[in-house]
Amino acid sequence: MAGTKYAYVRTFELPDTLLPGTFMVFRLDGHSFHRFSDMHNFTKPNDARALQLMDHAARDIMEEYPDIVLGFGESDEFSFLLRKSTTLYNRRESKIVSTLTSLFTSSYVFHWPEYFPNNPLKYPPSFDGRIVLYPADNHVRDYFAWRQADTHINNLYNTVFWALVQQGKQTTAEAHATLRGTVSKEKHEILFSRFNINYNQLNEQFKKGSVLVREEIPEPQLGATPAIPAQEDNFISTPETSPTGNKKKKEKRKAKPKTHIVVLHCDIIQDGFWITRPGLLID
Amino acid sequence: MAGTKYAYVRTFELPDTLLPGTFMVFRLDGHSFHRFSDMHNFTKPNDARALQLMDHAARDIMEEYPDIVLGFGESDEFSFLLRKSTTLYNRRESKIVSTLTSLFTSSYVFHWPEYFPNNPLKYPPSFDGRIVLYPADNHVRDYFAWRQADTHINNLYNTVFWALVQQGKQTTAEAHATLRGTVSKEKHEILFSRFNINYNQLNEQFKKGSVLVREEIPEPQLGATPAIPAQEDNFISTPETSPTGNKKKKEKRKAKPKTHIVVLHCDIIQDGFWITRPGLLID
Amino acid sequence: MAGTKYAYVRTFELPDTLLPGTFMVFRLDGHSFHRFSDMHNFTKPNDARALQLMDHAARDIMEEYPDIVLGFGESDEFSFLLRKSTTLYNRRESKIVSTLTSLFTSSYVFHWPEYFPNNPLKYPPSFDGRIVLYPADNHVRDYFAWRQADTHINNLYNTVFWALVQQGKQTTAEAHATLRGTVSKEKHEILFSRFNINYNQLNEQFKKGSVLVREEIPEPQLGATPAIPAQEDNFISTPETSPTGNKKKKEKRKAKPKTHIVVLHCDIIQDGFWITRPGLLID
Amino acid sequence: MAGTKYAYVRTFELPDTLLPGTFMVFRLDGHSFHRFSDMHNFTKPNDARALQLMDHAARDIMEEYPDIVLGFGESDEFSFLLRKSTTLYNRRESKIVSTLTSLFTSSYVFHWPEYFPNNPLKYPPSFDGRIVLYPADNHVRDYFAWRQADTHINNLYNTVFWALVQQGKQTTAEAHATLRGTVSKEKHEILFSRFNINYNQLNEQFKKGSVLVREEIPEPQLGATPAIPAQEDNFISTPETSPTGNKKKKEKRKAKPKTHIVVLHCDIIQDGFWITRPGLLID
């Protein structure tokens, strides 16, 4: 065969199998999104449409890859937890990282017009992705706690910062100077005393980020409001339909209960979230 | 700081630096593109619009990443050569693989309507990517020879196969049976005797794939036809404009001659292509 | 400085950090020990002196590296468990693998004359080593169960095989043929009916391998027989003295109870061994 | 089979293949040899017996592993070059690193009494090893130049330092202070003016380290003095006999000319050494 004499070049492809029995956390981040958000006039400090588009792309990934059991997003980043027993693509690192990053990106561009109908994309945005392995449950919980704590810190800062700029008419340099060295309590106070904003009453999505989990659809009440633990009152639910339409085949394979993916804006640092969802860390 | 007690989770991020002084070949492949091409009614055996869209996305990547000096595409795959001295993202494997795959995907979805104006995307397509390292010039040449030989083999097979099906009214199973065990010469003969097709006169893009290289723009004749070696008569040239619009900054940094990326459909197995472009393998 | 222009070659040294939070199992195997044991007239099927020398080298490693909490040896192989929190050599794989293999080898050659006083080494033996990571307790237990089950299987086979050869006067080919397809029970019966050997009464070391653990030395009775759980009646105990003599320094650093390393020939497949030693898997 | 249920633990053993087509440099270093040399009364600044023992162990490795084409040693370290086409142990990193380190260590301990007949080993010494990959000839040459330049720098420093201490009766602190900031020329002058030592006339082994290469044994004059390039007048030659005695088998396999390993103390920074030995870098 004509190609045979060159086929030796395949021997340079080295295996990149990820250690079995460990949780994979896949995180992706927007590439140069500071500029991207400026170019597309994102609302500051948070653009609800942009966040919902991120959530949509995340949901598409989770619908396509059942081994992803949890997603957490804030700003231009999203983290996903794959069960530790997953054998997705034989646990090949490049294959998993590139495919998940690609599908997320594709979904983001594909659904853009639904969220920005009057604001067409000016150029194709991109994301980078990576996988970090965590051997134990507590590492996974601490990882997601780290991201949600970060969400809180960043959002509080940005909220005050943009209030100072937009309503307080400070320059961005002045706003940074005003905030330098302030602790959390002082930031709350600036917001309340100078701008009459009660931080605690702001949109939960901005303060807590987006938490995507699978919930079972109760059999008799198909289509009814899914039963969500009472304390989590912010969510969007979508009936799970695969973005690539190959749902039927999968459902035949396994007689598992029907699930859909819900978007919550709840606390994932405390025990409650994890205790009520033992399946997240079980295998 | 609130997040500090969790920040230890970052110690699980291990370095994935790629060996310095080696060529990187980045290859991406369409994910489930058999189904994707069916769902979007791609012409068989080759869909010119789909191939041009692949070329467009490839050009976007090369415009954004000057360290990519060569691209080669066929069907739903594309390979890119990064110079061996590149320090892109400090040679971190996941960062490079995920970012390049993401930008390619993004560009593919972004430019889809230009190539399929009456055929909107039904769902977001995705790609997977990987990097293979090659230490020496001859490995790189053999890698690209391998891909182009593969292009030829696949295209000849597919051309006969679809002639048998579309014009010969065979079932796909019958067509595969007809072709089983045939050598190249016999396939040419089937094409010519039964369907009056001279394989050698088919579109060069289908037979040779797409070769993307940078060509200098001659200073006085900006906008004129770029000087291409005479034997390569199939190309599309596009003035290089960054998909993210940040071209100006880059041009200031370096006083290099202006280049643009050209799409050729020429032989890259023989010496000629490489000898006339010593810069491809120089560092 | 003269060497400066060449120092760039260090940039080719890539990090090889092992994932934190995972147990390391370091295993080494004799290199061409079939030949080595022939050349040095090892007794078949088991040479007690050779096994004791292996145990001695293993003890030397455990005395030098406090993060090794368990050793298991059989034939010409030894496995060691490093605690999952170990930061030995910053968890650099090559450094750990090479250093531990080197010290084991060195100790083996160094102590050879004590075990083979009339049988000098004919040439320097060597070992190879590797590290396997295990994320969870059950993996570690199953790893050591795997090695001990292997010990049992091999020893039963070898015991019958050599009885057939040495006492039954079969050729080695005949002995293999005799054993082909036999199950465990049949092997026991051959031993008992033809050679009057009760397998269960053989040396525990041959049947179970060697298990090395640290035991606390009871404070008041320094030098007295260490307290070993009653059911484990086969052991050699040695007061812990570092092979490199730097024991004092280490003892000053930590006020931990004095321990020594004991060699047991006990079951490590069942729960008992692990339940009575919770420290093995604790961190 | 009894062990079957545990055999899954093998799936945690991940491949560690080294990139094909690259030179491997294997370097080993003495572990805590400062202390080791003190404990065994090594002569300062150089102990000829200890260096010859290092050379002997290095020769043993090169005799056992024909794919090692070059060795370079100084002080308590040794570097070895493996041909870039080597398939030793399928290029598995841990296997190669651990086996070579083990054999070197073993040989060092085994041959110790020949070099230190009245100075028995007090405890088993150990070494650590690592492999660095180099894609191109010039990297390899620069690596070895780096080591030899380092040899020169260290030896000059140590020679003056120990002259100041041993003959000049300075304390070690004083000697370091005397040398602080001095350039090469000043060190030469101290040696000459205060101790009447002409550095250039010192033992070549101390100044240049040990260079081990294979030389063909001229057919007719077997056993005669091997033909060594005239400018290299310091060497020890040894007829190549495998330390493990399996030489005959190997010789039957290949009809290559007989070679032996010679120890030179010549310059390897300049071109001469490499030009006269094109085989070192050829494949």
PDB file of N, CA and C in Angstrom, chain C residues 165-221:
ATOM      1  N   VAL C 165      11.001 -33.715  40.217  1.00  0.00           N
ATOM      2  CA  VAL C 165      12.328 -33.762  39.579  1.00  0.00           C
ATOM      3  C   VAL C 165      13.372 -34.362  40.518  1.00  0.00           C
ATOM      4  N   GLN C 166      13.418 -33.816  41.745  1.00  0.00           N
ATOM      5  CA  GLN C 166      14.507 -34.203  42.651  1.00  0.00           C
ATOM      6  C   GLN C 166      14.276 -35.580  43.269  1.00  0.00           C
ATOM      7  N   GLN C 167      13.025 -35.833  43.701  1.00  0.00           N
ATOM      8  CA  GLN C 167      12.761 -37.109  44.343  1.00  0.00           C
ATOM      9  C   GLN C 167      12.122 -38.101  43.372  1.00  0.00           C
ATOM     10  N   GLY C 168      11.280 -37.592  42.478  1.00  0.00           N
ATOM     11  CA  GLY C 168      10.582 -38.471  41.536  1.00  0.00           C
ATOM     12  C   GLY C 168      11.400 -38.788  40.302  1.00  0.00           C
ATOM     13  N   LYS C 169      12.556 -38.163  40.181  1.00  0.00           N
ATOM     14  CA  LYS C 169      13.479 -38.429  39.079  1.00  0.00           C
ATOM     15  C   LYS C 169      12.865 -38.157  37.704  1.00  0.00           C
ATOM     16  N   GLN C 170      11.860 -37.285  37.638  1.00  0.00           N
ATOM     17  CA  GLN C 170      11.342 -36.878  36.338  1.00  0.00           C
ATOM     18  C   GLN C 170      12.268 -35.824  35.724  1.00  0.00           C
ATOM     19  N   THR C 171      12.229 -35.755  34.396  1.00  0.00           N
ATOM     20  CA  THR C 171      12.903 -34.620  33.765  1.00  0.00           C
ATOM     21  C   THR C 171      12.022 -33.378  34.013  1.00  0.00           C
ATOM     22  N   THR C 172      12.590 -32.219  33.752  1.00  0.00           N
ATOM     23  CA  THR C 172      11.784 -31.014  33.968  1.00  0.00           C
ATOM     24  C   THR C 172      10.604 -30.995  32.997  1.00  0.00           C
ATOM     25  N   ALA C 173      10.817 -31.493  31.783  1.00  0.00           N
ATOM     26  CA  ALA C 173       9.710 -31.537  30.819  1.00  0.00           C
ATOM     27  C   ALA C 173       8.616 -32.478  31.313  1.00  0.00           C
ATOM     28  N   GLU C 174       9.010 -33.626  31.857  1.00  0.00           N
ATOM     29  CA  GLU C 174       8.024 -34.574  32.383  1.00  0.00           C
ATOM     30  C   GLU C 174       7.270 -33.957  33.563  1.00  0.00           C
ATOM     31  N   ALA C 175       8.006 -33.269  34.400  1.00  0.00           N
ATOM     32  CA  ALA C 175       7.362 -32.682  35.583  1.00  0.00           C
ATOM     33  C   ALA C 175       6.319 -31.644  35.170  1.00  0.00           C
ATOM     34  N   HIS C 176       6.680 -30.796  34.190  1.00  0.00           N
ATOM     35  CA  HIS C 176       5.696 -29.817  33.704  1.00  0.00           C
ATOM     36  C   HIS C 176       4.468 -30.537  33.151  1.00  0.00           C
ATOM     37  N   ALA C 177       4.715 -31.643  32.420  1.00  0.00           N
ATOM     38  CA  ALA C 177       3.606 -32.383  31.832  1.00  0.00           C
ATOM     39  C   ALA C 177       2.717 -32.981  32.920  1.00  0.00           C
ATOM     40  N   THR C 178       3.339 -33.494  33.951  1.00  0.00           N
ATOM     41  CA  THR C 178       2.574 -34.058  35.064  1.00  0.00           C
ATOM     42  C   THR C 178       1.641 -33.014  35.674  1.00  0.00           C
ATOM     43  N   LEU C 179       2.137 -31.800  35.757  1.00  0.00           N
ATOM     44  CA  LEU C 179       1.392 -30.752  36.452  1.00  0.00           C
ATOM     45  C   LEU C 179       0.358 -30.051  35.577  1.00  0.00           C
ATOM     46  N   ARG C 180       0.503 -30.232  34.281  1.00  0.00           N
ATOM     47  CA  ARG C 180      -0.371 -29.480  33.364  1.00  0.00           C
ATOM     48  C   ARG C 180      -1.846 -29.733  33.687  1.00  0.00           C
ATOM     49  N   GLY C 181      -2.577 -28.683  33.919  1.00  0.00           N
ATOM     50  CA  GLY C 181      -4.013 -28.798  34.134  1.00  0.00           C
ATOM     51  C   GLY C 181      -4.437 -29.205  35.534  1.00  0.00           C
ATOM     52  N   THR C 182      -3.482 -29.472  36.399  1.00  0.00           N
ATOM     53  CA  THR C 182      -3.877 -29.871  37.753  1.00  0.00           C
ATOM     54  C   THR C 182      -4.367 -28.671  38.547  1.00  0.00           C
ATOM     55  N   VAL C 183      -5.360 -28.930  39.393  1.00  0.00           N
ATOM     56  CA  VAL C 183      -5.805 -27.867  40.296  1.00  0.00           C
ATOM     57  C   VAL C 183      -5.058 -28.011  41.608  1.00  0.00           C
ATOM     58  N   SER C 184      -5.305 -27.028  42.463  1.00  0.00           N
ATOM     59  CA  SER C 184      -4.582 -26.946  43.725  1.00  0.00           C
ATOM     60  C   SER C 184      -4.669 -28.246  44.524  1.00  0.00           C
ATOM     61  N   LYS C 185      -5.878 -28.769  44.641  1.00  0.00           N
ATOM     62  CA  LYS C 185      -6.092 -29.969  45.449  1.00  0.00           C
ATOM     63  C   LYS C 185      -5.279 -31.158  44.932  1.00  0.00           C
ATOM     64  N   GLU C 186      -5.217 -31.278  43.612  1.00  0.00           N
ATOM     65  CA  GLU C 186      -4.451 -32.385  43.034  1.00  0.00           C
ATOM     66  C   GLU C 186      -2.956 -32.238  43.314  1.00  0.00           C
ATOM     67  N   LYS C 187      -2.500 -30.998  43.322  1.00  0.00           N
ATOM     68  CA  LYS C 187      -1.080 -30.797  43.618  1.00  0.00           C
ATOM     69  C   LYS C 187      -0.773 -31.213  45.052  1.00  0.00           C
ATOM     70  N   HIS C 188      -1.663 -30.810  45.974  1.00  0.00           N
ATOM     71  CA  HIS C 188      -1.491 -31.250  47.365  1.00  0.00           C
ATOM     72  C   HIS C 188      -1.411 -32.766  47.443  1.00  0.00           C
ATOM     73  N   GLU C 189      -2.261 -33.431  46.666  1.00  0.00           N
ATOM     74  CA  GLU C 189      -2.336 -34.884  46.749  1.00  0.00           C
ATOM     75  C   GLU C 189      -1.082 -35.550  46.200  1.00  0.00           C
ATOM     76  N   ILE C 190      -0.588 -35.017  45.090  1.00  0.00           N
ATOM     77  CA  ILE C 190       0.677 -35.563  44.550  1.00  0.00           C
ATOM     78  C   ILE C 190       1.766 -35.475  45.609  1.00  0.00           C
ATOM     79  N   LEU C 191       1.848 -34.299  46.227  1.00  0.00           N
ATOM     80  CA  LEU C 191       2.884 -34.083  47.237  1.00  0.00           C
ATOM     81  C   LEU C 191       2.763 -35.107  48.363  1.00  0.00           C
ATOM     82  N   PHE C 192       1.526 -35.294  48.831  1.00  0.00           N
ATOM     83  CA  PHE C 192       1.333 -36.134  49.996  1.00  0.00           C
ATOM     84  C   PHE C 192       1.454 -37.614  49.644  1.00  0.00           C
ATOM     85  N   SER C 193       0.775 -38.031  48.570  1.00  0.00           N
ATOM     86  CA  SER C 193       0.731 -39.467  48.266  1.00  0.00           C
ATOM     87  C   SER C 193       2.069 -39.969  47.727  1.00  0.00           C
ATOM     88  N   ARG C 194       2.745 -39.154  46.914  1.00  0.00           N
ATOM     89  CA  ARG C 194       3.961 -39.664  46.294  1.00  0.00           C
ATOM     90  C   ARG C 194       5.220 -39.312  47.059  1.00  0.00           C
ATOM     91  N   PHE C 195       5.175 -38.186  47.813  1.00  0.00           N
ATOM     92  CA  PHE C 195       6.419 -37.758  48.478  1.00  0.00           C
ATOM     93  C   PHE C 195       6.255 -37.570  49.977  1.00  0.00           C
ATOM     94  N   ASN C 196       5.053 -37.879  50.448  1.00  0.00           N
ATOM     95  CA  ASN C 196       4.786 -37.788  51.889  1.00  0.00           C
ATOM     96  C   ASN C 196       5.054 -36.384  52.443  1.00  0.00           C
ATOM     97  N   ILE C 197       4.783 -35.399  51.589  1.00  0.00           N
ATOM     98  CA  ILE C 197       4.976 -34.009  52.030  1.00  0.00           C
ATOM     99  C   ILE C 197       3.612 -33.392  52.316  1.00  0.00           C
ATOM    100  N   ASN C 198       3.437 -32.886  53.532  1.00  0.00           N
ATOM    101  CA  ASN C 198       2.226 -32.139  53.860  1.00  0.00           C
ATOM    102  C   ASN C 198       2.514 -30.666  53.592  1.00  0.00           C
ATOM    103  N   TYR C 199       1.947 -30.173  52.512  1.00  0.00           N
ATOM    104  CA  TYR C 199       2.266 -28.793  52.095  1.00  0.00           C
ATOM    105  C   TYR C 199       2.036 -27.795  53.216  1.00  0.00           C
ATOM    106  N   ASN C 200       0.968 -28.023  53.974  1.00  0.00           N
ATOM    107  CA  ASN C 200       0.633 -27.059  55.018  1.00  0.00           C
ATOM    108  C   ASN C 200       1.693 -26.951  56.109  1.00  0.00           C
ATOM    109  N   GLN C 201       2.539 -27.951  56.194  1.00  0.00           N
ATOM    110  CA  GLN C 201       3.565 -27.907  57.247  1.00  0.00           C
ATOM    111  C   GLN C 201       4.886 -27.316  56.771  1.00  0.00           C
ATOM    112  N   LEU C 202       4.918 -26.889  55.516  1.00  0.00           N
ATOM    113  CA  LEU C 202       6.164 -26.301  55.010  1.00  0.00           C
ATOM    114  C   LEU C 202       6.419 -24.943  55.664  1.00  0.00           C
ATOM    115  N   ASN C 203       7.640 -24.500  55.526  1.00  0.00           N
ATOM    116  CA  ASN C 203       8.085 -23.188  56.016  1.00  0.00           C
ATOM    117  C   ASN C 203       7.095 -22.086  55.607  1.00  0.00           C
ATOM    118  N   GLU C 204       6.623 -21.346  56.595  1.00  0.00           N
ATOM    119  CA  GLU C 204       5.659 -20.271  56.306  1.00  0.00           C
ATOM    120  C   GLU C 204       6.224 -19.234  55.346  1.00  0.00           C
ATOM    121  N   GLN C 205       7.519 -18.978  55.447  1.00  0.00           N
ATOM    122  CA  GLN C 205       8.108 -17.982  54.548  1.00  0.00           C
ATOM    123  C   GLN C 205       7.922 -18.376  53.086  1.00  0.00           C
ATOM    124  N   PHE C 206       8.053 -19.685  52.817  1.00  0.00           N
ATOM    125  CA  PHE C 206       7.918 -20.123  51.428  1.00  0.00           C
ATOM    126  C   PHE C 206       6.468 -19.972  50.952  1.00  0.00           C
ATOM    127  N   LYS C 207       5.535 -20.237  51.853  1.00  0.00           N
ATOM    128  CA  LYS C 207       4.126 -20.233  51.460  1.00  0.00           C
ATOM    129  C   LYS C 207       3.513 -18.838  51.436  1.00  0.00           C
ATOM    130  N   LYS C 208       3.997 -17.968  52.321  1.00  0.00           N
ATOM    131  CA  LYS C 208       3.330 -16.668  52.479  1.00  0.00           C
ATOM    132  C   LYS C 208       4.199 -15.482  52.095  1.00  0.00           C
ATOM    133  N   GLY C 209       5.465 -15.715  51.829  1.00  0.00           N
ATOM    134  CA  GLY C 209       6.348 -14.592  51.566  1.00  0.00           C
ATOM    135  C   GLY C 209       6.717 -13.868  52.850  1.00  0.00           C
ATOM    136  N   SER C 210       7.417 -12.739  52.705  1.00  0.00           N
ATOM    137  CA  SER C 210       7.869 -11.967  53.861  1.00  0.00           C
ATOM    138  C   SER C 210       7.121 -10.645  53.929  1.00  0.00           C
ATOM    139  N   VAL C 211       6.658 -10.338  55.115  1.00  0.00           N
ATOM    140  CA  VAL C 211       5.897  -9.107  55.337  1.00  0.00           C
ATOM    141  C   VAL C 211       6.694  -8.253  56.324  1.00  0.00           C
ATOM    142  N   LEU C 212       7.107  -7.067  55.890  1.00  0.00           N
ATOM    143  CA  LEU C 212       7.897  -6.212  56.770  1.00  0.00           C
ATOM    144  C   LEU C 212       7.069  -5.018  57.216  1.00  0.00           C
ATOM    145  N   VAL C 213       6.961  -4.876  58.515  1.00  0.00           N
ATOM    146  CA  VAL C 213       6.246  -3.723  59.075  1.00  0.00           C
ATOM    147  C   VAL C 213       7.036  -3.153  60.239  1.00  0.00           C
ATOM    148  N   ARG C 214       6.702  -1.920  60.551  1.00  0.00           N
ATOM    149  CA  ARG C 214       7.299  -1.286  61.725  1.00  0.00           C
ATOM    150  C   ARG C 214       6.486  -1.627  62.957  1.00  0.00           C
ATOM    151  N   GLU C 215       7.152  -1.999  64.029  1.00  0.00           N
ATOM    152  CA  GLU C 215       6.448  -2.227  65.287  1.00  0.00           C
ATOM    153  C   GLU C 215       7.075  -1.309  66.325  1.00  0.00           C
ATOM    154  N   GLU C 216       6.229  -0.752  67.179  1.00  0.00           N
ATOM    155  CA  GLU C 216       6.772   0.062  68.270  1.00  0.00           C
ATOM    156  C   GLU C 216       7.555  -0.816  69.238  1.00  0.00           C
ATOM    157  N   ILE C 217       8.620  -0.279  69.744  1.00  0.00           N
ATOM    158  CA  ILE C 217       9.362  -0.971  70.791  1.00  0.00           C
ATOM    159  C   ILE C 217       8.795  -0.495  72.118  1.00  0.00           C
ATOM    160  N   PRO C 218       8.246  -1.422  72.906  1.00  0.00           N
ATOM    161  CA  PRO C 218       7.677  -1.010  74.204  1.00  0.00           C
ATOM    162  C   PRO C 218       8.740  -0.312  75.031  1.00  0.00           C
ATOM    163  N   GLU C 219       8.411   0.850  75.558  1.00  0.00           N
ATOM    164  CA  GLU C 219       9.387   1.698  76.234  1.00  0.00           C
ATOM    165  C   GLU C 219      10.178   1.017  77.361  1.00  0.00           C
ATOM    166  N   PRO C 220       9.485   0.364  78.337  1.00  0.00           N
ATOM    167  CA  PRO C 220      10.257  -0.089  79.497  1.00  0.00           C
ATOM    168  C   PRO C 220      11.176  -1.270  79.186  1.00  0.00           C
ATOM    169  N   GLN C 221      10.772  -2.081  78.216  1.00  0.00           N
ATOM    170  CA  GLN C 221      11.539  -3.311  77.990  1.00  0.00           C
ATOM    171  C   GLN C 221      12.419  -3.192  76.753  1.00  0.00           C
TER     172      GLN C 221
END
